[in-house]
PDB file of C-alpha atoms in Angstrom:
ATOM      1  CA  MET A 101     102.726  51.292 231.377  1.00 66.00           C
ATOM      2  CA  THR A 102     105.070  49.653 233.879  1.00 80.00           C
ATOM      3  CA  VAL A 103     107.139  52.334 235.618  1.00 91.00           C
ATOM      4  CA  LEU A 104     110.753  51.163 235.721  1.00 95.00           C
ATOM      5  CA  ILE A 105     112.480  54.303 237.051  1.00 96.00           C
ATOM      6  CA  SER A 106     111.025  56.848 239.426  1.00 96.00           C
ATOM      7  CA  ALA A 107     113.460  59.655 240.267  1.00 96.00           C
ATOM      8  CA  LYS A 108     112.221  62.333 242.647  1.00 96.00           C
ATOM      9  CA  GLN A 109     113.930  65.639 243.476  1.00 96.00           C
ATOM     10  CA  LEU A 110     117.438  64.386 242.694  1.00 96.00           C
ATOM     11  CA  THR A 111     120.056  66.840 243.904  1.00 97.00           C
ATOM     12  CA  ARG A 112     123.828  66.498 243.980  1.00 97.00           C
ATOM     13  CA  TYR A 113     126.386  68.925 245.380  1.00 96.00           C
ATOM     14  CA  TYR A 114     130.141  68.915 244.887  1.00 94.00           C
ATOM     15  CA  GLY A 115     131.181  71.105 247.786  1.00 93.00           C
ATOM     16  CA  LYS A 116     129.115  74.252 247.318  1.00 93.00           C
ATOM     17  CA  HIS A 117     128.511  73.624 243.612  1.00 94.00           C
ATOM     18  CA  CYS A 118     125.082  72.197 242.761  1.00 95.00           C
ATOM     19  CA  ALA A 119     125.639  69.859 239.786  1.00 95.00           C
ATOM     20  CA  VAL A 120     122.081  68.468 239.731  1.00 96.00           C
ATOM     21  CA  ASN A 121     119.220  70.518 241.137  1.00 95.00           C
ATOM     22  CA  ASN A 122     115.877  68.960 242.079  1.00 96.00           C
ATOM     23  CA  VAL A 123     115.448  66.766 238.974  1.00 96.00           C
ATOM     24  CA  SER A 124     112.412  64.462 238.813  1.00 96.00           C
ATOM     25  CA  PHE A 125     111.269  62.116 236.038  1.00 95.00           C
ATOM     26  CA  SER A 126     110.048  58.592 235.352  1.00 96.00           C
ATOM     27  CA  LEU A 127     110.724  55.941 232.724  1.00 96.00           C
ATOM     28  CA  ALA A 128     108.371  53.178 231.607  1.00 95.00           C
ATOM     29  CA  ARG A 129     108.828  50.042 229.570  1.00 94.00           C
ATOM     30  CA  GLY A 130     108.714  50.899 225.869  1.00 94.00           C
ATOM     31  CA  GLN A 131     110.071  54.417 226.366  1.00 96.00           C
ATOM     32  CA  ILE A 132     113.373  55.635 224.921  1.00 96.00           C
ATOM     33  CA  LEU A 133     114.270  58.819 226.772  1.00 97.00           C
ATOM     34  CA  GLY A 134     116.710  61.129 225.005  1.00 95.00           C
ATOM     35  CA  PHE A 135     118.772  62.938 227.638  1.00 95.00           C
ATOM     36  CA  LEU A 136     120.214  66.245 226.424  1.00 93.00           C
ATOM     37  CA  GLY A 137     122.221  69.124 227.809  1.00 90.00           C
ATOM     38  CA  GLU A 138     125.338  71.182 227.259  1.00 88.00           C
ATOM     39  CA  ASN A 139     128.715  70.007 228.541  1.00 86.00           C
ATOM     40  CA  GLY A 140     128.711  70.424 232.301  1.00 86.00           C
ATOM     41  CA  ALA A 141     124.907  70.529 232.530  1.00 89.00           C
ATOM     42  CA  GLY A 142     124.796  67.541 234.900  1.00 91.00           C
ATOM     43  CA  LYS A 143     123.939  64.677 232.538  1.00 91.00           C
ATOM     44  CA  THR A 144     126.705  62.285 233.575  1.00 90.00           C
ATOM     45  CA  THR A 145     126.207  63.069 237.273  1.00 93.00           C
ATOM     46  CA  THR A 146     122.509  62.245 236.895  1.00 94.00           C
ATOM     47  CA  LEU A 147     123.258  58.961 235.114  1.00 93.00           C
ATOM     48  CA  GLN A 148     125.842  58.036 237.744  1.00 92.00           C
ATOM     49  CA  MET A 149     123.232  58.540 240.454  1.00 95.00           C
ATOM     50  CA  LEU A 150     120.618  56.510 238.570  1.00 94.00           C
ATOM     51  CA  CYS A 151     123.063  53.611 238.256  1.00 93.00           C
ATOM     52  CA  GLY A 152     124.114  53.701 241.890  1.00 92.00           C
ATOM     53  CA  ASN A 153     127.687  54.775 241.210  1.00 91.00           C
ATOM     54  CA  LEU A 154     127.162  58.117 242.945  1.00 93.00           C
ATOM     55  CA  ALA A 155     124.927  58.899 245.913  1.00 94.00           C
ATOM     56  CA  PRO A 156     122.604  61.895 245.619  1.00 96.00           C
ATOM     57  CA  SER A 157     122.888  64.650 248.203  1.00 96.00           C
ATOM     58  CA  SER A 158     119.102  64.364 248.469  1.00 96.00           C
ATOM     59  CA  GLY A 159     116.243  62.782 246.566  1.00 96.00           C
ATOM     60  CA  GLU A 160     114.936  59.305 245.817  1.00 96.00           C
ATOM     61  CA  ILE A 161     115.619  56.758 243.067  1.00 96.00           C
ATOM     62  CA  LEU A 162     113.411  53.697 242.627  1.00 96.00           C
ATOM     63  CA  ILE A 163     114.358  51.059 240.047  1.00 95.00           C
ATOM     64  CA  ASN A 164     111.517  48.572 239.539  1.00 93.00           C
ATOM     65  CA  GLY A 165     110.237  49.662 242.923  1.00 92.00           C
ATOM     66  CA  PHE A 166     113.528  49.099 244.758  1.00 95.00           C
ATOM     67  CA  ASP A 167     115.230  52.030 246.464  1.00 95.00           C
ATOM     68  CA  MET A 168     118.739  52.569 245.092  1.00 95.00           C
ATOM     69  CA  LEU A 169     119.999  53.838 248.470  1.00 92.00           C
ATOM     70  CA  THR A 170     118.521  51.212 250.807  1.00 94.00           C
ATOM     71  CA  GLN A 171     118.225  48.221 248.412  1.00 95.00           C
ATOM     72  CA  PRO A 172     121.099  48.783 245.931  1.00 93.00           C
ATOM     73  CA  LYS A 173     121.661  45.133 244.975  1.00 92.00           C
ATOM     74  CA  LEU A 174     118.000  44.566 244.153  1.00 93.00           C
ATOM     75  CA  ALA A 175     117.770  47.871 242.264  1.00 94.00           C
ATOM     76  CA  LYS A 176     120.904  47.212 240.207  1.00 93.00           C
ATOM     77  CA  ARG A 177     119.670  43.792 239.063  1.00 91.00           C
ATOM     78  CA  SER A 178     117.272  45.620 236.757  1.00 93.00           C
ATOM     79  CA  LEU A 179     119.963  47.881 235.262  1.00 95.00           C
ATOM     80  CA  GLY A 180     122.306  47.648 232.302  1.00 94.00           C
ATOM     81  CA  TYR A 181     124.766  50.530 231.908  1.00 94.00           C
ATOM     82  CA  VAL A 182     127.025  51.539 229.021  1.00 91.00           C
ATOM     83  CA  PRO A 183     129.366  54.466 229.808  1.00 87.00           C
ATOM     84  CA  ASP A 184     130.699  56.592 226.956  1.00 80.00           C
ATOM     85  CA  THR A 185     133.878  54.462 226.938  1.00 83.00           C
ATOM     86  CA  PRO A 186     132.807  50.868 227.687  1.00 86.00           C
ATOM     87  CA  PRO A 187     135.110  49.115 230.209  1.00 86.00           C
ATOM     88  CA  LEU A 188     136.277  46.163 228.133  1.00 95.00           C
ATOM     89  CA  TYR A 189     138.944  43.527 228.820  1.00 95.00           C
ATOM     90  CA  LYS A 190     140.627  43.749 225.453  1.00 94.00           C
ATOM     91  CA  GLU A 191     142.814  40.687 225.972  1.00 97.00           C
ATOM     92  CA  LEU A 192     139.701  38.478 226.096  1.00 97.00           C
ATOM     93  CA  SER A 193     137.648  37.199 223.197  1.00 97.00           C
ATOM     94  CA  VAL A 194     134.095  38.482 222.794  1.00 97.00           C
ATOM     95  CA  ASP A 195     132.715  35.156 224.051  1.00 97.00           C
ATOM     96  CA  GLU A 196     135.018  35.058 227.070  1.00 97.00           C
ATOM     97  CA  PHE A 197     134.170  38.614 228.065  1.00 97.00           C
ATOM     98  CA  LEU A 198     130.401  38.202 227.732  1.00 97.00           C
ATOM     99  CA  ARG A 199     130.446  34.943 229.705  1.00 97.00           C
ATOM    100  CA  TYR A 200     132.392  36.712 232.435  1.00 97.00           C
ATOM    101  CA  CYS A 201     129.891  39.598 232.458  1.00 96.00           C
ATOM    102  CA  ALA A 202     126.979  37.166 232.630  1.00 96.00           C
ATOM    103  CA  GLN A 203     128.531  35.631 235.741  1.00 96.00           C
ATOM    104  CA  LEU A 204     129.031  39.074 237.303  1.00 93.00           C
ATOM    105  CA  HIS A 205     125.377  39.882 236.646  1.00 92.00           C
ATOM    106  CA  GLY A 206     124.300  36.690 238.410  1.00 92.00           C
ATOM    107  CA  VAL A 207     122.962  34.791 235.387  1.00 95.00           C
ATOM    108  CA  PRO A 208     122.494  31.153 236.493  1.00 95.00           C
ATOM    109  CA  LYS A 209     125.278  28.894 235.226  1.00 95.00           C
ATOM    110  CA  ALA A 210     122.876  26.760 233.198  1.00 96.00           C
ATOM    111  CA  ASP A 211     121.564  29.866 231.393  1.00 97.00           C
ATOM    112  CA  ILE A 212     124.857  31.619 230.595  1.00 97.00           C
ATOM    113  CA  THR A 213     125.419  30.090 227.138  1.00 97.00           C
ATOM    114  CA  ALA A 214     121.915  30.981 225.956  1.00 97.00           C
ATOM    115  CA  ALA A 215     122.149  34.504 227.457  1.00 97.00           C
ATOM    116  CA  VAL A 216     125.473  35.166 225.722  1.00 97.00           C
ATOM    117  CA  GLN A 217     124.182  33.819 222.404  1.00 96.00           C
ATOM    118  CA  LEU A 218     121.139  36.095 222.551  1.00 95.00           C
ATOM    119  CA  ALA A 219     123.216  39.168 223.450  1.00 95.00           C
ATOM    120  CA  LYS A 220     125.618  38.458 220.568  1.00 95.00           C
ATOM    121  CA  GLN A 221     122.740  37.986 218.149  1.00 92.00           C
ATOM    122  CA  ARG A 222     120.986  41.199 219.189  1.00 89.00           C
ATOM    123  CA  CYS A 223     124.203  43.220 218.946  1.00 89.00           C
ATOM    124  CA  GLY A 224     125.494  41.686 215.693  1.00 88.00           C
ATOM    125  CA  LEU A 225     128.526  40.039 217.285  1.00 93.00           C
ATOM    126  CA  SER A 226     128.145  36.390 216.296  1.00 92.00           C
ATOM    127  CA  GLU A 227     130.695  36.657 213.475  1.00 94.00           C
ATOM    128  CA  VAL A 228     133.418  37.981 215.818  1.00 96.00           C
ATOM    129  CA  ALA A 229     132.631  35.822 218.861  1.00 95.00           C
ATOM    130  CA  ASN A 230     136.075  34.181 218.948  1.00 95.00           C
ATOM    131  CA  ARG A 231     138.144  37.271 218.147  1.00 97.00           C
ATOM    132  CA  LEU A 232     140.044  39.296 220.716  1.00 97.00           C
ATOM    133  CA  ILE A 233     138.241  42.499 221.677  1.00 97.00           C
ATOM    134  CA  GLY A 234     141.435  44.545 221.325  1.00 95.00           C
ATOM    135  CA  VAL A 235     141.725  43.917 217.581  1.00 96.00           C
ATOM    136  CA  LEU A 236     138.135  44.884 216.762  1.00 94.00           C
ATOM    137  CA  SER A 237     136.961  48.278 215.472  1.00 89.00           C
ATOM    138  CA  LYS A 238     135.476  50.926 217.758  1.00 86.00           C
ATOM    139  CA  GLY A 239     132.053  50.151 216.312  1.00 86.00           C
ATOM    140  CA  PHE A 240     132.314  46.504 217.355  1.00 90.00           C
ATOM    141  CA  GLN A 241     133.663  47.538 220.765  1.00 92.00           C
ATOM    142  CA  GLN A 242     130.648  49.813 221.299  1.00 89.00           C
ATOM    143  CA  ARG A 243     128.372  46.895 220.436  1.00 90.00           C
ATOM    144  CA  ILE A 244     130.237  44.696 222.924  1.00 94.00           C
ATOM    145  CA  GLY A 245     129.658  47.394 225.535  1.00 93.00           C
ATOM    146  CA  ILE A 246     125.931  47.236 224.850  1.00 91.00           C
ATOM    147  CA  ALA A 247     125.975  43.415 224.814  1.00 94.00           C
ATOM    148  CA  GLN A 248     127.493  43.273 228.313  1.00 95.00           C
ATOM    149  CA  ALA A 249     124.771  45.630 229.521  1.00 94.00           C
ATOM    150  CA  ILE A 250     121.913  43.464 228.195  1.00 94.00           C
ATOM    151  CA  VAL A 251     123.322  39.961 228.735  1.00 96.00           C
ATOM    152  CA  HIS A 252     121.270  39.592 231.954  1.00 95.00           C
ATOM    153  CA  ASN A 253     118.142  40.956 230.223  1.00 94.00           C
ATOM    154  CA  PRO A 254     117.667  44.017 232.472  1.00 95.00           C
ATOM    155  CA  ASP A 255     114.483  46.068 232.420  1.00 94.00           C
ATOM    156  CA  VAL A 256     116.386  49.378 232.212  1.00 96.00           C
ATOM    157  CA  ILE A 257     119.272  50.166 229.849  1.00 95.00           C
ATOM    158  CA  VAL A 258     121.298  53.365 230.297  1.00 95.00           C
ATOM    159  CA  LEU A 259     123.435  54.440 227.330  1.00 93.00           C
ATOM    160  CA  ASP A 260     125.863  57.335 227.773  1.00 90.00           C
ATOM    161  CA  GLU A 261     126.746  58.648 224.287  1.00 87.00           C
ATOM    162  CA  PRO A 262     127.022  55.199 222.631  1.00 86.00           C
ATOM    163  CA  THR A 263     127.633  56.589 219.111  1.00 84.00           C
ATOM    164  CA  VAL A 264     130.639  58.820 219.912  1.00 79.00           C
ATOM    165  CA  GLY A 265     133.498  58.210 217.478  1.00 76.00           C
ATOM    166  CA  LEU A 266     131.569  55.888 215.185  1.00 81.00           C
ATOM    167  CA  ASP A 267     131.381  56.181 211.414  1.00 83.00           C
ATOM    168  CA  PRO A 268     127.991  56.892 209.731  1.00 86.00           C
ATOM    169  CA  LEU A 269     127.210  53.222 209.007  1.00 85.00           C
ATOM    170  CA  GLN A 270     128.055  52.200 212.573  1.00 82.00           C
ATOM    171  CA  ILE A 271     125.848  55.006 213.917  1.00 85.00           C
ATOM    172  CA  ILE A 272     122.912  53.735 211.839  1.00 87.00           C
ATOM    173  CA  GLU A 273     123.463  50.207 213.210  1.00 85.00           C
ATOM    174  CA  ILE A 274     123.565  51.396 216.836  1.00 86.00           C
ATOM    175  CA  ARG A 275     120.439  53.518 216.323  1.00 89.00           C
ATOM    176  CA  SER A 276     118.620  50.478 214.951  1.00 90.00           C
ATOM    177  CA  LEU A 277     119.726  48.434 217.963  1.00 89.00           C
ATOM    178  CA  ILE A 278     118.485  51.125 220.371  1.00 91.00           C
ATOM    179  CA  ARG A 279     115.069  51.156 218.667  1.00 92.00           C
ATOM    180  CA  GLU A 280     114.893  47.371 219.034  1.00 91.00           C
ATOM    181  CA  LEU A 281     115.867  47.503 222.701  1.00 91.00           C
ATOM    182  CA  GLY A 282     113.223  50.152 223.312  1.00 92.00           C
ATOM    183  CA  GLN A 283     110.482  47.720 222.312  1.00 91.00           C
ATOM    184  CA  GLU A 284     111.112  45.457 225.318  1.00 89.00           C
ATOM    185  CA  HIS A 285     112.995  47.627 227.809  1.00 93.00           C
ATOM    186  CA  GLY A 286     113.086  51.166 229.143  1.00 95.00           C
ATOM    187  CA  VAL A 287     116.062  53.024 227.650  1.00 96.00           C
ATOM    188  CA  ILE A 288     117.825  56.247 228.654  1.00 96.00           C
ATOM    189  CA  PHE A 289     119.950  57.554 225.805  1.00 92.00           C
ATOM    190  CA  SER A 290     122.335  60.418 226.540  1.00 92.00           C
ATOM    191  CA  THR A 291     123.742  62.173 223.478  1.00 88.00           C
ATOM    192  CA  HIS A 292     124.884  65.517 222.085  1.00 84.00           C
ATOM    193  CA  ILE A 293     123.399  64.761 218.665  1.00 85.00           C
ATOM    194  CA  LEU A 294     119.899  66.245 218.490  1.00 88.00           C
ATOM    195  CA  SER A 295     118.958  64.426 215.280  1.00 85.00           C
ATOM    196  CA  GLU A 296     119.547  61.093 217.027  1.00 87.00           C
ATOM    197  CA  VAL A 297     116.952  61.951 219.653  1.00 91.00           C
ATOM    198  CA  GLN A 298     114.360  62.897 217.040  1.00 88.00           C
ATOM    199  CA  GLU A 299     115.014  59.719 215.034  1.00 88.00           C
ATOM    200  CA  VAL A 300     115.292  57.206 217.867  1.00 93.00           C
ATOM    201  CA  CYS A 301     113.571  58.444 221.045  1.00 95.00           C
ATOM    202  CA  THR A 302     109.963  58.552 222.210  1.00 95.00           C
ATOM    203  CA  ASP A 303     110.650  61.186 224.869  1.00 96.00           C
ATOM    204  CA  VAL A 304     113.179  63.939 225.538  1.00 96.00           C
ATOM    205  CA  MET A 305     114.531  65.543 228.692  1.00 96.00           C
ATOM    206  CA  ILE A 306     116.835  68.570 228.626  1.00 94.00           C
ATOM    207  CA  ILE A 307     118.792  69.823 231.609  1.00 94.00           C
ATOM    208  CA  GLN A 308     120.595  73.142 231.937  1.00 92.00           C
ATOM    209  CA  GLN A 309     122.850  74.061 234.854  1.00 91.00           C
ATOM    210  CA  GLY A 310     121.644  70.974 236.697  1.00 92.00           C
ATOM    211  CA  ALA A 311     117.922  71.724 236.390  1.00 94.00           C
ATOM    212  CA  CYS A 312     115.333  70.116 234.119  1.00 94.00           C
ATOM    213  CA  VAL A 313     114.060  72.656 231.579  1.00 93.00           C
ATOM    214  CA  LEU A 314     112.090  70.257 229.342  1.00 93.00           C
ATOM    215  CA  ASN A 315     110.534  66.818 229.806  1.00 95.00           C
ATOM    216  CA  ALA A 316     108.117  65.875 227.033  1.00 94.00           C
ATOM    217  CA  ARG A 317     107.124  63.310 224.451  1.00 94.00           C
ATOM    218  CA  ILE A 318     108.736  63.865 221.064  1.00 93.00           C
ATOM    219  CA  ASP A 319     105.373  63.738 219.292  1.00 91.00           C
ATOM    220  CA  GLU A 320     104.010  66.486 221.578  1.00 91.00           C
ATOM    221  CA  LEU A 321     106.693  69.046 220.724  1.00 89.00           C
ATOM    222  CA  PRO A 322     105.639  71.990 218.522  1.00 88.00           C
ATOM    223  CA  ALA A 323     105.475  70.718 214.945  1.00 81.00           C
ATOM    224  CA  GLU A 324     106.727  74.017 213.535  1.00 83.00           C
ATOM    225  CA  LYS A 325     109.992  73.837 215.525  1.00 85.00           C
ATOM    226  CA  SER A 326     112.882  71.416 215.208  1.00 85.00           C
ATOM    227  CA  LEU A 327     114.393  69.930 218.354  1.00 89.00           C
ATOM    228  CA  GLU A 328     117.550  71.916 217.571  1.00 87.00           C
ATOM    229  CA  THR A 329     115.569  75.178 217.625  1.00 87.00           C
ATOM    230  CA  ILE A 330     113.830  74.215 220.873  1.00 88.00           C
ATOM    231  CA  PHE A 331     117.164  73.297 222.460  1.00 88.00           C
ATOM    232  CA  ILE A 332     118.838  76.557 221.432  1.00 87.00           C
ATOM    233  CA  ASP A 333     115.866  78.612 222.629  1.00 85.00           C
ATOM    234  CA  LEU A 334     115.993  76.916 226.035  1.00 85.00           C
ATOM    235  CA  MET A 335     119.745  77.393 226.377  1.00 84.00           C
ATOM    236  CA  GLN A 336     119.541  81.076 225.472  1.00 82.00           C
ATOM    237  CA  ALA A 337     116.667  81.661 227.873  1.00 72.00           C
ATOM    238  CA  GLN A 338     118.752  80.668 230.895  1.00 62.00           C
TER     239      GLN A 338
END
């Protein structure tokens, strides 16, 4: 397996408060890592560090072999990031926005049209390509958020709670898209919904009070216990 992310001993302090404490893990192509934890456990801080939006107090992050601290531009070329509320320009059409994002990601001018077409196709956006983003449903807007993250075909895709606020049919569609993306990319999928991790992910990592308390393959978890039971047991043990 090609290792796409190598995070070693990530630690982040806010003043005297340790939000992330000595977290280490790796991600390979073909893996979908479900990232779980209670509110305030340090999930978003960890994702922000992985994406280069927040510097760790200590530790190392390699993306495709490039150090996020010393080679940030090279590291970020391999990343696509979708925050829980995608930053969309709602006065633009879907096509206009994705073309703009492709330019920001450095897609060569001659390749932009093909890159946008592929992103729209993968995210089910072709039928709304000429509509303004602001008039589309939250489900479509979440898909646009994912499309902007994959338009440059990154090796690593980071999704921070991409199904929040969606209806059941939209959730099923996003889950299917995540499974598809996991076939060609490495995916980190942060969520509060335990059933999503069991249905979609190949691996699971749980953090509690900033520390990693579980990092395992889904198929290696005890068969007699649900992920919900394992999660509750770990939370109560702290």
